[in-house]
Amino acid sequence: MTRWVLGVAGAVVVAGAVAGCDVPPAPAAAPGPSVPRPPAPTVTASPPAAGASACPEGGVRLLEGAGDAAMGLRVADIQLVNCGTQPYVLEGYPEIRLLDRKRAPVEVAVQHGGDGIAAAPTGTEGDPQRVELRPGQAAGFGMVWRNLVTDSAVPAAEGWVLDVTPRPGAPRVELELRHSVDLGNTGKLGIGPWKATAR
């Protein structure tokens, strides 16, 4: 049996009682339907990007050495470092290609030595020798060319990427140059043999 009791101040207080049983008060708000939370996404760490210090697949990397330019004659030095864990043997001349900024091939005749390009020694001279590089050691080769425009009808060629095959059958290695190989329209580039360098 439920009783209704009026208070002196006129407030209505509900105190329900059922014979033999107390009725619990109603909750302040009914809980809404349970919605399962989606699982938190799994974050997989990406491998670090290969930086300048990473060793390429072939176990060697290229570095741009010192260069010189005087009266249109250009001389540059390219170094190859054995960044792998095994000895690396070089012999003879590298095979190189020049690429432009868009990595399209630049038409150029590559010759051994600087004959016909420079009269004085340029570092591209010498007989090919066998060079064995232990890990951390380096070898290099010289390049020589002239920046001349002798025919205004022929576009000047300029290489910004050096694509090198260090030895027959080895993976090619690319080097983005800080200073371009600005051939003008001579179409000729001289290179020297591999030589061991002190590090």
PDB file of N, CA and C in Angstrom, residues 4-97:
ATOM      1  N   TRP A   4       0.747   8.769   0.451  1.00  0.00           N
ATOM      2  CA  TRP A   4       1.135  10.083  -0.018  1.00  0.00           C
ATOM      3  C   TRP A   4       1.102  11.006   1.167  1.00  0.00           C
ATOM      4  N   VAL A   5       2.151  11.630   1.539  1.00  0.00           N
ATOM      5  CA  VAL A   5       2.218  12.484   2.717  1.00  0.00           C
ATOM      6  C   VAL A   5       2.497  13.891   2.255  1.00  0.00           C
ATOM      7  N   LEU A   6       1.661  14.851   2.671  1.00  0.00           N
ATOM      8  CA  LEU A   6       1.850  16.250   2.324  1.00  0.00           C
ATOM      9  C   LEU A   6       2.652  16.907   3.413  1.00  0.00           C
ATOM     10  N   GLY A   7       3.686  17.583   3.116  1.00  0.00           N
ATOM     11  CA  GLY A   7       4.520  18.287   4.087  1.00  0.00           C
ATOM     12  C   GLY A   7       3.913  19.627   4.428  1.00  0.00           C
ATOM     13  N   VAL A   8       4.449  20.251   5.492  1.00  0.00           N
ATOM     14  CA  VAL A   8       3.937  21.527   5.954  1.00  0.00           C
ATOM     15  C   VAL A   8       4.163  22.590   4.913  1.00  0.00           C
ATOM     16  N   ALA A   9       5.308  22.603   4.254  1.00  0.00           N
ATOM     17  CA  ALA A   9       5.618  23.636   3.266  1.00  0.00           C
ATOM     18  C   ALA A   9       4.977  23.370   1.933  1.00  0.00           C
ATOM     19  N   GLY A  10       4.223  22.320   1.801  1.00  0.00           N
ATOM     20  CA  GLY A  10       3.548  21.999   0.556  1.00  0.00           C
ATOM     21  C   GLY A  10       4.382  21.197  -0.410  1.00  0.00           C
ATOM     22  N   ALA A  11       5.587  20.820  -0.021  1.00  0.00           N
ATOM     23  CA  ALA A  11       6.406  19.991  -0.901  1.00  0.00           C
ATOM     24  C   ALA A  11       5.888  18.589  -0.886  1.00  0.00           C
ATOM     25  N   VAL A  12       5.971  17.979  -1.995  1.00  0.00           N
ATOM     26  CA  VAL A  12       5.477  16.614  -2.098  1.00  0.00           C
ATOM     27  C   VAL A  12       6.652  15.672  -1.991  1.00  0.00           C
ATOM     28  N   VAL A  13       6.598  14.809  -1.026  1.00  0.00           N
ATOM     29  CA  VAL A  13       7.634  13.808  -0.845  1.00  0.00           C
ATOM     30  C   VAL A  13       7.023  12.465  -1.118  1.00  0.00           C
ATOM     31  N   VAL A  14       7.659  11.772  -1.988  1.00  0.00           N
ATOM     32  CA  VAL A  14       7.136  10.448  -2.312  1.00  0.00           C
ATOM     33  C   VAL A  14       7.947   9.435  -1.551  1.00  0.00           C
ATOM     34  N   ALA A  15       7.264   8.674  -0.751  1.00  0.00           N
ATOM     35  CA  ALA A  15       7.925   7.576  -0.061  1.00  0.00           C
ATOM     36  C   ALA A  15       7.085   6.357  -0.294  1.00  0.00           C
ATOM     37  N   GLY A  16       7.400   5.594  -1.231  1.00  0.00           N
ATOM     38  CA  GLY A  16       6.589   4.434  -1.595  1.00  0.00           C
ATOM     39  C   GLY A  16       6.939   3.252  -0.739  1.00  0.00           C
ATOM     40  N   ALA A  17       5.938   2.598  -0.350  1.00  0.00           N
ATOM     41  CA  ALA A  17       6.157   1.355   0.378  1.00  0.00           C
ATOM     42  C   ALA A  17       5.118   0.374  -0.043  1.00  0.00           C
ATOM     43  N   VAL A  18       5.527  -0.762  -0.365  1.00  0.00           N
ATOM     44  CA  VAL A  18       4.613  -1.857  -0.707  1.00  0.00           C
ATOM     45  C   VAL A  18       4.691  -2.835   0.438  1.00  0.00           C
ATOM     46  N   ALA A  19       3.564  -3.348   0.751  1.00  0.00           N
ATOM     47  CA  ALA A  19       3.522  -4.247   1.893  1.00  0.00           C
ATOM     48  C   ALA A  19       4.559  -5.310   1.756  1.00  0.00           C
ATOM     49  N   GLY A  20       5.441  -5.338   2.744  1.00  0.00           N
ATOM     50  CA  GLY A  20       6.469  -6.374   2.819  1.00  0.00           C
ATOM     51  C   GLY A  20       7.684  -6.109   1.950  1.00  0.00           C
ATOM     52  N   CYS A  21       7.746  -5.096   1.009  1.00  0.00           N
ATOM     53  CA  CYS A  21       8.866  -4.885   0.076  1.00  0.00           C
ATOM     54  C   CYS A  21       9.127  -3.406  -0.079  1.00  0.00           C
ATOM     55  N   ASP A  22      10.410  -2.981  -0.073  1.00  0.00           N
ATOM     56  CA  ASP A  22      10.777  -1.591  -0.371  1.00  0.00           C
ATOM     57  C   ASP A  22      11.037  -1.474  -1.870  1.00  0.00           C
ATOM     58  N   VAL A  23      10.631  -0.393  -2.474  1.00  0.00           N
ATOM     59  CA  VAL A  23      10.862  -0.160  -3.905  1.00  0.00           C
ATOM     60  C   VAL A  23      12.058   0.766  -4.033  1.00  0.00           C
ATOM     61  N   PRO A  24      13.095   0.392  -4.719  1.00  0.00           N
ATOM     62  CA  PRO A  24      14.269   1.261  -4.859  1.00  0.00           C
ATOM     63  C   PRO A  24      13.932   2.474  -5.703  1.00  0.00           C
ATOM     64  N   PRO A  25      14.593   3.611  -5.420  1.00  0.00           N
ATOM     65  CA  PRO A  25      14.309   4.811  -6.219  1.00  0.00           C
ATOM     66  C   PRO A  25      14.769   4.615  -7.668  1.00  0.00           C
ATOM     67  N   ALA A  26      14.067   5.298  -8.568  1.00  0.00           N
ATOM     68  CA  ALA A  26      14.416   5.201  -9.994  1.00  0.00           C
ATOM     69  C   ALA A  26      15.754   5.881 -10.234  1.00  0.00           C
ATOM     70  N   PRO A  27      16.544   5.380 -11.157  1.00  0.00           N
ATOM     71  CA  PRO A  27      17.829   6.024 -11.448  1.00  0.00           C
ATOM     72  C   PRO A  27      17.621   7.414 -12.029  1.00  0.00           C
ATOM     73  N   ALA A  28      18.617   8.273 -11.857  1.00  0.00           N
ATOM     74  CA  ALA A  28      18.516   9.642 -12.336  1.00  0.00           C
ATOM     75  C   ALA A  28      18.335   9.688 -13.842  1.00  0.00           C
ATOM     76  N   ALA A  29      19.030   8.825 -14.567  1.00  0.00           N
ATOM     77  CA  ALA A  29      18.868   8.757 -16.018  1.00  0.00           C
ATOM     78  C   ALA A  29      19.114   7.331 -16.457  1.00  0.00           C
ATOM     79  N   ALA A  30      18.283   6.901 -17.360  1.00  0.00           N
ATOM     80  CA  ALA A  30      18.421   5.529 -17.837  1.00  0.00           C
ATOM     81  C   ALA A  30      19.653   5.445 -18.723  1.00  0.00           C
ATOM     82  N   PRO A  31      20.468   4.411 -18.547  1.00  0.00           N
ATOM     83  CA  PRO A  31      21.652   4.293 -19.403  1.00  0.00           C
ATOM     84  C   PRO A  31      21.252   4.055 -20.842  1.00  0.00           C
ATOM     85  N   GLY A  32      21.991   4.679 -21.767  1.00  0.00           N
ATOM     86  CA  GLY A  32      21.703   4.477 -23.187  1.00  0.00           C
ATOM     87  C   GLY A  32      22.225   3.136 -23.652  1.00  0.00           C
ATOM     88  N   PRO A  33      21.918   2.823 -24.891  1.00  0.00           N
ATOM     89  CA  PRO A  33      22.400   1.537 -25.420  1.00  0.00           C
ATOM     90  C   PRO A  33      23.925   1.529 -25.494  1.00  0.00           C
ATOM     91  N   SER A  34      24.525   0.411 -25.208  1.00  0.00           N
ATOM     92  CA  SER A  34      25.984   0.272 -25.275  1.00  0.00           C
ATOM     93  C   SER A  34      26.433   0.234 -26.715  1.00  0.00           C
ATOM     94  N   VAL A  35      27.379   1.102 -27.046  1.00  0.00           N
ATOM     95  CA  VAL A  35      27.961   1.105 -28.392  1.00  0.00           C
ATOM     96  C   VAL A  35      29.420   0.721 -28.253  1.00  0.00           C
ATOM     97  N   PRO A  36      29.822  -0.397 -28.824  1.00  0.00           N
ATOM     98  CA  PRO A  36      31.224  -0.811 -28.677  1.00  0.00           C
ATOM     99  C   PRO A  36      32.157   0.189 -29.346  1.00  0.00           C
ATOM    100  N   ARG A  37      33.252   0.535 -28.658  1.00  0.00           N
ATOM    101  CA  ARG A  37      34.251   1.445 -29.231  1.00  0.00           C
ATOM    102  C   ARG A  37      35.080   0.715 -30.275  1.00  0.00           C
ATOM    103  N   PRO A  38      35.369   1.409 -31.375  1.00  0.00           N
ATOM    104  CA  PRO A  38      36.252   0.742 -32.357  1.00  0.00           C
ATOM    105  C   PRO A  38      37.636   0.546 -31.759  1.00  0.00           C
ATOM    106  N   PRO A  39      38.295  -0.538 -32.108  1.00  0.00           N
ATOM    107  CA  PRO A  39      39.636  -0.765 -31.560  1.00  0.00           C
ATOM    108  C   PRO A  39      40.592   0.340 -31.994  1.00  0.00           C
ATOM    109  N   ALA A  40      41.525   0.661 -31.139  1.00  0.00           N
ATOM    110  CA  ALA A  40      42.520   1.688 -31.465  1.00  0.00           C
ATOM    111  C   ALA A  40      43.358   1.221 -32.639  1.00  0.00           C
ATOM    112  N   PRO A  41      43.641   2.142 -33.576  1.00  0.00           N
ATOM    113  CA  PRO A  41      44.431   1.716 -34.744  1.00  0.00           C
ATOM    114  C   PRO A  41      45.821   1.282 -34.338  1.00  0.00           C
ATOM    115  N   THR A  42      46.312   0.274 -35.051  1.00  0.00           N
ATOM    116  CA  THR A  42      47.660  -0.218 -34.803  1.00  0.00           C
ATOM    117  C   THR A  42      48.641   0.625 -35.596  1.00  0.00           C
ATOM    118  N   VAL A  43      49.615   1.190 -34.926  1.00  0.00           N
ATOM    119  CA  VAL A  43      50.605   2.026 -35.588  1.00  0.00           C
ATOM    120  C   VAL A  43      51.856   1.198 -35.814  1.00  0.00           C
ATOM    121  N   THR A  44      52.215   1.065 -37.060  1.00  0.00           N
ATOM    122  CA  THR A  44      53.423   0.330 -37.405  1.00  0.00           C
ATOM    123  C   THR A  44      54.497   1.330 -37.779  1.00  0.00           C
ATOM    124  N   ALA A  45      55.615   1.265 -37.129  1.00  0.00           N
ATOM    125  CA  ALA A  45      56.701   2.201 -37.419  1.00  0.00           C
ATOM    126  C   ALA A  45      57.282   1.903 -38.787  1.00  0.00           C
ATOM    127  N   SER A  46      57.399   2.950 -39.578  1.00  0.00           N
ATOM    128  CA  SER A  46      58.003   2.787 -40.891  1.00  0.00           C
ATOM    129  C   SER A  46      59.513   2.722 -40.749  1.00  0.00           C
ATOM    130  N   PRO A  47      60.172   1.962 -41.604  1.00  0.00           N
ATOM    131  CA  PRO A  47      61.635   1.931 -41.542  1.00  0.00           C
ATOM    132  C   PRO A  47      62.185   3.302 -41.861  1.00  0.00           C
ATOM    133  N   PRO A  48      63.271   3.683 -41.262  1.00  0.00           N
ATOM    134  CA  PRO A  48      63.824   5.002 -41.538  1.00  0.00           C
ATOM    135  C   PRO A  48      64.228   5.153 -42.987  1.00  0.00           C
ATOM    136  N   ALA A  49      63.994   6.351 -43.491  1.00  0.00           N
ATOM    137  CA  ALA A  49      64.371   6.613 -44.885  1.00  0.00           C
ATOM    138  C   ALA A  49      65.885   6.561 -45.023  1.00  0.00           C
ATOM    139  N   ALA A  50      66.300   6.116 -46.195  1.00  0.00           N
ATOM    140  CA  ALA A  50      67.755   6.023 -46.423  1.00  0.00           C
ATOM    141  C   ALA A  50      68.329   7.422 -46.524  1.00  0.00           C
ATOM    142  N   GLY A  51      69.261   7.738 -45.719  1.00  0.00           N
ATOM    143  CA  GLY A  51      69.881   9.057 -45.727  1.00  0.00           C
ATOM    144  C   GLY A  51      71.180   9.024 -46.496  1.00  0.00           C
ATOM    145  N   ALA A  52      71.873  10.125 -46.408  1.00  0.00           N
ATOM    146  CA  ALA A  52      73.133  10.227 -47.147  1.00  0.00           C
ATOM    147  C   ALA A  52      74.170   9.227 -46.657  1.00  0.00           C
ATOM    148  N   SER A  53      74.040   8.825 -45.402  1.00  0.00           N
ATOM    149  CA  SER A  53      75.039   7.928 -44.841  1.00  0.00           C
ATOM    150  C   SER A  53      74.719   6.456 -45.110  1.00  0.00           C
ATOM    151  N   ALA A  54      73.546   6.184 -45.707  1.00  0.00           N
ATOM    152  CA  ALA A  54      73.186   4.796 -45.979  1.00  0.00           C
ATOM    153  C   ALA A  54      74.079   4.236 -47.081  1.00  0.00           C
ATOM    154  N   CYS A  55      74.398   2.961 -46.961  1.00  0.00           N
ATOM    155  CA  CYS A  55      75.255   2.317 -47.957  1.00  0.00           C
ATOM    156  C   CYS A  55      74.377   1.684 -49.032  1.00  0.00           C
ATOM    157  N   PRO A  56      74.568   2.034 -50.302  1.00  0.00           N
ATOM    158  CA  PRO A  56      73.758   1.450 -51.371  1.00  0.00           C
ATOM    159  C   PRO A  56      73.945  -0.061 -51.492  1.00  0.00           C
ATOM    160  N   GLU A  57      73.107  -0.643 -52.331  1.00  0.00           N
ATOM    161  CA  GLU A  57      73.078  -2.105 -52.491  1.00  0.00           C
ATOM    162  C   GLU A  57      74.430  -2.673 -52.882  1.00  0.00           C
ATOM    163  N   GLY A  58      75.169  -1.973 -53.729  1.00  0.00           N
ATOM    164  CA  GLY A  58      76.437  -2.506 -54.208  1.00  0.00           C
ATOM    165  C   GLY A  58      77.574  -2.428 -53.218  1.00  0.00           C
ATOM    166  N   GLY A  59      77.355  -1.787 -52.055  1.00  0.00           N
ATOM    167  CA  GLY A  59      78.401  -1.704 -51.041  1.00  0.00           C
ATOM    168  C   GLY A  59      79.357  -0.537 -51.202  1.00  0.00           C
ATOM    169  N   VAL A  60      79.054   0.362 -52.149  1.00  0.00           N
ATOM    170  CA  VAL A  60      79.894   1.545 -52.348  1.00  0.00           C
ATOM    171  C   VAL A  60      79.003   2.757 -52.566  1.00  0.00           C
ATOM    172  N   ARG A  61      79.543   3.926 -52.248  1.00  0.00           N
ATOM    173  CA  ARG A  61      78.828   5.161 -52.546  1.00  0.00           C
ATOM    174  C   ARG A  61      79.798   6.179 -53.123  1.00  0.00           C
ATOM    175  N   LEU A  62      79.258   7.164 -53.827  1.00  0.00           N
ATOM    176  CA  LEU A  62      80.061   8.169 -54.508  1.00  0.00           C
ATOM    177  C   LEU A  62      80.033   9.491 -53.749  1.00  0.00           C
ATOM    178  N   LEU A  63      81.147  10.218 -53.841  1.00  0.00           N
ATOM    179  CA  LEU A  63      81.258  11.550 -53.256  1.00  0.00           C
ATOM    180  C   LEU A  63      81.856  12.485 -54.291  1.00  0.00           C
ATOM    181  N   GLU A  64      81.395  13.726 -54.289  1.00  0.00           N
ATOM    182  CA  GLU A  64      81.940  14.731 -55.197  1.00  0.00           C
ATOM    183  C   GLU A  64      83.132  15.390 -54.525  1.00  0.00           C
ATOM    184  N   GLY A  65      84.290  15.271 -55.152  1.00  0.00           N
ATOM    185  CA  GLY A  65      85.494  15.838 -54.573  1.00  0.00           C
ATOM    186  C   GLY A  65      85.729  17.268 -55.024  1.00  0.00           C
ATOM    187  N   ALA A  66      86.963  17.683 -54.892  1.00  0.00           N
ATOM    188  CA  ALA A  66      87.325  19.046 -55.273  1.00  0.00           C
ATOM    189  C   ALA A  66      87.297  19.198 -56.784  1.00  0.00           C
ATOM    190  N   GLY A  67      87.018  20.397 -57.218  1.00  0.00           N
ATOM    191  CA  GLY A  67      87.021  20.687 -58.645  1.00  0.00           C
ATOM    192  C   GLY A  67      87.780  21.974 -58.909  1.00  0.00           C
ATOM    193  N   ASP A  68      87.997  22.280 -60.195  1.00  0.00           N
ATOM    194  CA  ASP A  68      88.714  23.494 -60.566  1.00  0.00           C
ATOM    195  C   ASP A  68      88.197  23.938 -61.926  1.00  0.00           C
ATOM    196  N   ALA A  69      88.125  25.238 -62.097  1.00  0.00           N
ATOM    197  CA  ALA A  69      87.670  25.786 -63.365  1.00  0.00           C
ATOM    198  C   ALA A  69      88.522  27.003 -63.702  1.00  0.00           C
ATOM    199  N   ALA A  70      89.095  27.014 -64.890  1.00  0.00           N
ATOM    200  CA  ALA A  70      89.908  28.148 -65.321  1.00  0.00           C
ATOM    201  C   ALA A  70      89.852  28.268 -66.827  1.00  0.00           C
ATOM    202  N   MET A  71      89.494  29.465 -67.309  1.00  0.00           N
ATOM    203  CA  MET A  71      89.470  29.736 -68.752  1.00  0.00           C
ATOM    204  C   MET A  71      88.662  28.700 -69.524  1.00  0.00           C
ATOM    205  N   GLY A  72      87.542  28.290 -68.955  1.00  0.00           N
ATOM    206  CA  GLY A  72      86.671  27.353 -69.653  1.00  0.00           C
ATOM    207  C   GLY A  72      87.047  25.897 -69.498  1.00  0.00           C
ATOM    208  N   LEU A  73      88.222  25.621 -68.889  1.00  0.00           N
ATOM    209  CA  LEU A  73      88.625  24.227 -68.655  1.00  0.00           C
ATOM    210  C   LEU A  73      88.120  23.800 -67.284  1.00  0.00           C
ATOM    211  N   ARG A  74      87.470  22.656 -67.232  1.00  0.00           N
ATOM    212  CA  ARG A  74      86.898  22.167 -65.975  1.00  0.00           C
ATOM    213  C   ARG A  74      87.568  20.853 -65.592  1.00  0.00           C
ATOM    214  N   VAL A  75      87.899  20.727 -64.315  1.00  0.00           N
ATOM    215  CA  VAL A  75      88.479  19.500 -63.778  1.00  0.00           C
ATOM    216  C   VAL A  75      87.703  19.143 -62.518  1.00  0.00           C
ATOM    217  N   ALA A  76      87.292  17.895 -62.389  1.00  0.00           N
ATOM    218  CA  ALA A  76      86.541  17.445 -61.208  1.00  0.00           C
ATOM    219  C   ALA A  76      87.069  16.100 -60.750  1.00  0.00           C
ATOM    220  N   ASP A  77      86.849  15.818 -59.475  1.00  0.00           N
ATOM    221  CA  ASP A  77      87.310  14.561 -58.886  1.00  0.00           C
ATOM    222  C   ASP A  77      86.112  13.861 -58.255  1.00  0.00           C
ATOM    223  N   ILE A  78      85.936  12.599 -58.576  1.00  0.00           N
ATOM    224  CA  ILE A  78      84.851  11.797 -58.024  1.00  0.00           C
ATOM    225  C   ILE A  78      85.452  10.672 -57.196  1.00  0.00           C
ATOM    226  N   GLN A  79      84.966  10.520 -55.970  1.00  0.00           N
ATOM    227  CA  GLN A  79      85.475   9.474 -55.086  1.00  0.00           C
ATOM    228  C   GLN A  79      84.426   8.393 -54.872  1.00  0.00           C
ATOM    229  N   LEU A  80      84.918   7.176 -54.737  1.00  0.00           N
ATOM    230  CA  LEU A  80      84.083   6.028 -54.423  1.00  0.00           C
ATOM    231  C   LEU A  80      84.562   5.460 -53.096  1.00  0.00           C
ATOM    232  N   VAL A  81      83.652   5.313 -52.138  1.00  0.00           N
ATOM    233  CA  VAL A  81      83.989   4.818 -50.801  1.00  0.00           C
ATOM    234  C   VAL A  81      83.385   3.425 -50.621  1.00  0.00           C
ATOM    235  N   ASN A  82      84.189   2.504 -50.133  1.00  0.00           N
ATOM    236  CA  ASN A  82      83.689   1.169 -49.787  1.00  0.00           C
ATOM    237  C   ASN A  82      82.994   1.284 -48.436  1.00  0.00           C
ATOM    238  N   CYS A  83      81.664   1.356 -48.470  1.00  0.00           N
ATOM    239  CA  CYS A  83      80.886   1.465 -47.232  1.00  0.00           C
ATOM    240  C   CYS A  83      80.326   0.107 -46.812  1.00  0.00           C
ATOM    241  N   GLY A  84      80.731  -0.951 -47.502  1.00  0.00           N
ATOM    242  CA  GLY A  84      80.260  -2.296 -47.165  1.00  0.00           C
ATOM    243  C   GLY A  84      81.155  -2.970 -46.134  1.00  0.00           C
ATOM    244  N   THR A  85      81.035  -4.270 -46.065  1.00  0.00           N
ATOM    245  CA  THR A  85      81.784  -5.041 -45.067  1.00  0.00           C
ATOM    246  C   THR A  85      82.823  -5.967 -45.697  1.00  0.00           C
ATOM    247  N   GLN A  86      82.885  -5.966 -47.034  1.00  0.00           N
ATOM    248  CA  GLN A  86      83.820  -6.839 -47.741  1.00  0.00           C
ATOM    249  C   GLN A  86      84.777  -6.007 -48.586  1.00  0.00           C
ATOM    250  N   PRO A  87      85.959  -6.545 -48.909  1.00  0.00           N
ATOM    251  CA  PRO A  87      86.857  -5.827 -49.827  1.00  0.00           C
ATOM    252  C   PRO A  87      86.178  -5.597 -51.173  1.00  0.00           C
ATOM    253  N   TYR A  88      86.557  -4.516 -51.827  1.00  0.00           N
ATOM    254  CA  TYR A  88      85.966  -4.148 -53.117  1.00  0.00           C
ATOM    255  C   TYR A  88      87.111  -3.864 -54.079  1.00  0.00           C
ATOM    256  N   VAL A  89      87.129  -4.562 -55.209  1.00  0.00           N
ATOM    257  CA  VAL A  89      88.243  -4.454 -56.159  1.00  0.00           C
ATOM    258  C   VAL A  89      87.804  -3.661 -57.382  1.00  0.00           C
ATOM    259  N   LEU A  90      88.647  -2.694 -57.751  1.00  0.00           N
ATOM    260  CA  LEU A  90      88.431  -1.888 -58.945  1.00  0.00           C
ATOM    261  C   LEU A  90      89.621  -2.061 -59.869  1.00  0.00           C
ATOM    262  N   GLU A  91      89.357  -1.963 -61.163  1.00  0.00           N
ATOM    263  CA  GLU A  91      90.455  -2.047 -62.126  1.00  0.00           C
ATOM    264  C   GLU A  91      90.023  -1.368 -63.408  1.00  0.00           C
ATOM    265  N   GLY A  92      90.902  -0.554 -63.938  1.00  0.00           N
ATOM    266  CA  GLY A  92      90.571   0.110 -65.191  1.00  0.00           C
ATOM    267  C   GLY A  92      89.789   1.393 -64.966  1.00  0.00           C
ATOM    268  N   TYR A  93      88.808   1.617 -65.842  1.00  0.00           N
ATOM    269  CA  TYR A  93      88.030   2.849 -65.840  1.00  0.00           C
ATOM    270  C   TYR A  93      86.579   2.564 -65.440  1.00  0.00           C
ATOM    271  N   PRO A  94      85.938   3.517 -64.799  1.00  0.00           N
ATOM    272  CA  PRO A  94      84.504   3.336 -64.570  1.00  0.00           C
ATOM    273  C   PRO A  94      83.734   3.547 -65.865  1.00  0.00           C
ATOM    274  N   GLU A  95      82.539   3.049 -65.901  1.00  0.00           N
ATOM    275  CA  GLU A  95      81.628   3.352 -67.012  1.00  0.00           C
ATOM    276  C   GLU A  95      80.665   4.411 -66.501  1.00  0.00           C
ATOM    277  N   ILE A  96      80.606   5.547 -67.180  1.00  0.00           N
ATOM    278  CA  ILE A  96      79.765   6.627 -66.657  1.00  0.00           C
ATOM    279  C   ILE A  96      78.780   7.122 -67.706  1.00  0.00           C
ATOM    280  N   ARG A  97      77.679   7.657 -67.188  1.00  0.00           N
ATOM    281  CA  ARG A  97      76.691   8.359 -68.003  1.00  0.00           C
ATOM    282  C   ARG A  97      76.365   9.666 -67.301  1.00  0.00           C
TER     283      ARG A  97
END
